[in-house]
Amino acid sequence: MLENIEDGTAAATRLAGGAPLHSTLDVADPADWLALDAGVREVAWHRPQFLPEWEHSAPLPADLTQLSESRLALALCHRDGRTRQEAVRRSVRYPALLPLVVVRCADWVGPVREQARQLLCKALNVGSGLDLAPLILRVGRRDRGDFGVDALSQILRQASYEQLAVLFADPDRIVRRFAYQLAIEGRLLHPAELARAAAGDQDTVVQDLCATAALTTLRDEDLHESVLPPLLSARNPRVRSAGVTALRRAGRSKQAEPFLSDRSALVRACARYVVREQGGDPAVWYREWCTAPDDPELPPGAVIGLAECGNRTDAGLLRPLLAHPVAVVRARAVAGLRALDCADAKQMRLLFDDSAAQVVRETTTALLPSAKELPTDWLLERTSSERPRHVRVGAFRLLDAHGGIVALRAAVGLLKDPDVKLRTWAAQSVQRWHPSPDGRHGVAEVGELIDRGRHLVSDHVLRRLK
């Protein structure tokens, strides 16, 4: 695989030496053709001695008319437009060079572009279109690249489901989007297949495209059992939320209740909408779930869900959950109290030494607004290398938010921390540090701290700070 232009120049040099095309690059990889196209011009400009010398006068010399497949590939990428145009015309003899004709369809020289487009239209059929689709769509992102995409669309509208299915698994998401769009327009996919595609594909555009197409069939009750389950069980929250919202249209609003505690905020919001539409009150469900603070089966989504639709009086249900045996529940309880603006700094400090990193992260976020009110010695103690990494990170975030000499003292103290990322963050803090407006000037410790971090700033900045 030619991964960059340097690989393309090496491939161009090998082709100039007579190496066969198939052994020089992966002819099925569009990136290799584009790298070769760029590599030939790179060699022509900087190392022309490695390429044959073609004259630019017309008609072209006889040696161009007798070029081998490898040499003609070089001519198709030549820096001179007249050479490329003639090479396009003569490439009819070599079907393997059709990918370079595709590239020339977006050429910046009009005659080259028109010659290539005429040849592509003659050569394109369903079979060659499927092979060339990844390259055509990639070239289609360039200026003047829309011609190839339009021609490909017209040809592949004649393809069957079995033929298009090859493109559904292409690693390029643009190819998958294109293929699914054609399949949906041609009604080649069963609603259940669309639902499975929405649940299985990693691209959000494909997910939305297929989920929307699948849900348009929900008017047919016979399709509910084949369409809804794949959507509701999808790993991606966007797909699950589409399935949950569709429960109302399908007359199955009751099935939305378990999704009130989904791990995704988007899915929870959709579930609350469906439950409210059937006359239910999601807050009542959340309160019932959160009344047992020691229940190991308590869904974490129910904890944060209560904060999302509850009120400040619900903080009384969330505070006992700060001692829950499951870490993710404790973390959601902290997040919930912060969302309700009921996070008490004294109570949050008790969780700062929690063994779970996610709990400390949420606690740190909740304490940030009151960073200047926290004891600096208490925080500095938690930046010691003996503390767990997540505690050191949280303490540094709070000290940095404090600003002034406190932030500088913490950052300089972490410049030799064993954790690379924490050292980097500390160095960045030193580089952007400036005295706080209300800070005292002439403090000797500030000069000493700046000297310890002098390797991070220029001499000019050092003098200005001092």
mmCIF file of C-alpha atoms in Angstrom, residues 120 133 212 250 273 285 299 342:
data_model
loop_
_atom_site.group_PDB
_atom_site.id
_atom_site.type_symbol
_atom_site.label_atom_id
_atom_site.label_comp_id
_atom_site.label_asym_id
_atom_site.label_seq_id
_atom_site.Cartn_x
_atom_site.Cartn_y
_atom_site.Cartn_z
ATOM 1 C CA LEU A 120 -14.933 6.553 -18.796
ATOM 2 C CA ALA A 133 -16.591 3.124 -6.903
ATOM 3 C CA THR A 212 -35.047 6.573 8.951
ATOM 4 C CA ALA A 250 -45.846 1.746 16.788
ATOM 5 C CA TYR A 273 -40.817 11.980 25.756
ATOM 6 C CA TRP A 285 -40.085 6.266 38.033
ATOM 7 C CA PRO A 299 -29.174 1.547 37.145
ATOM 8 C CA CYS A 342 -26.799 21.133 45.100
#
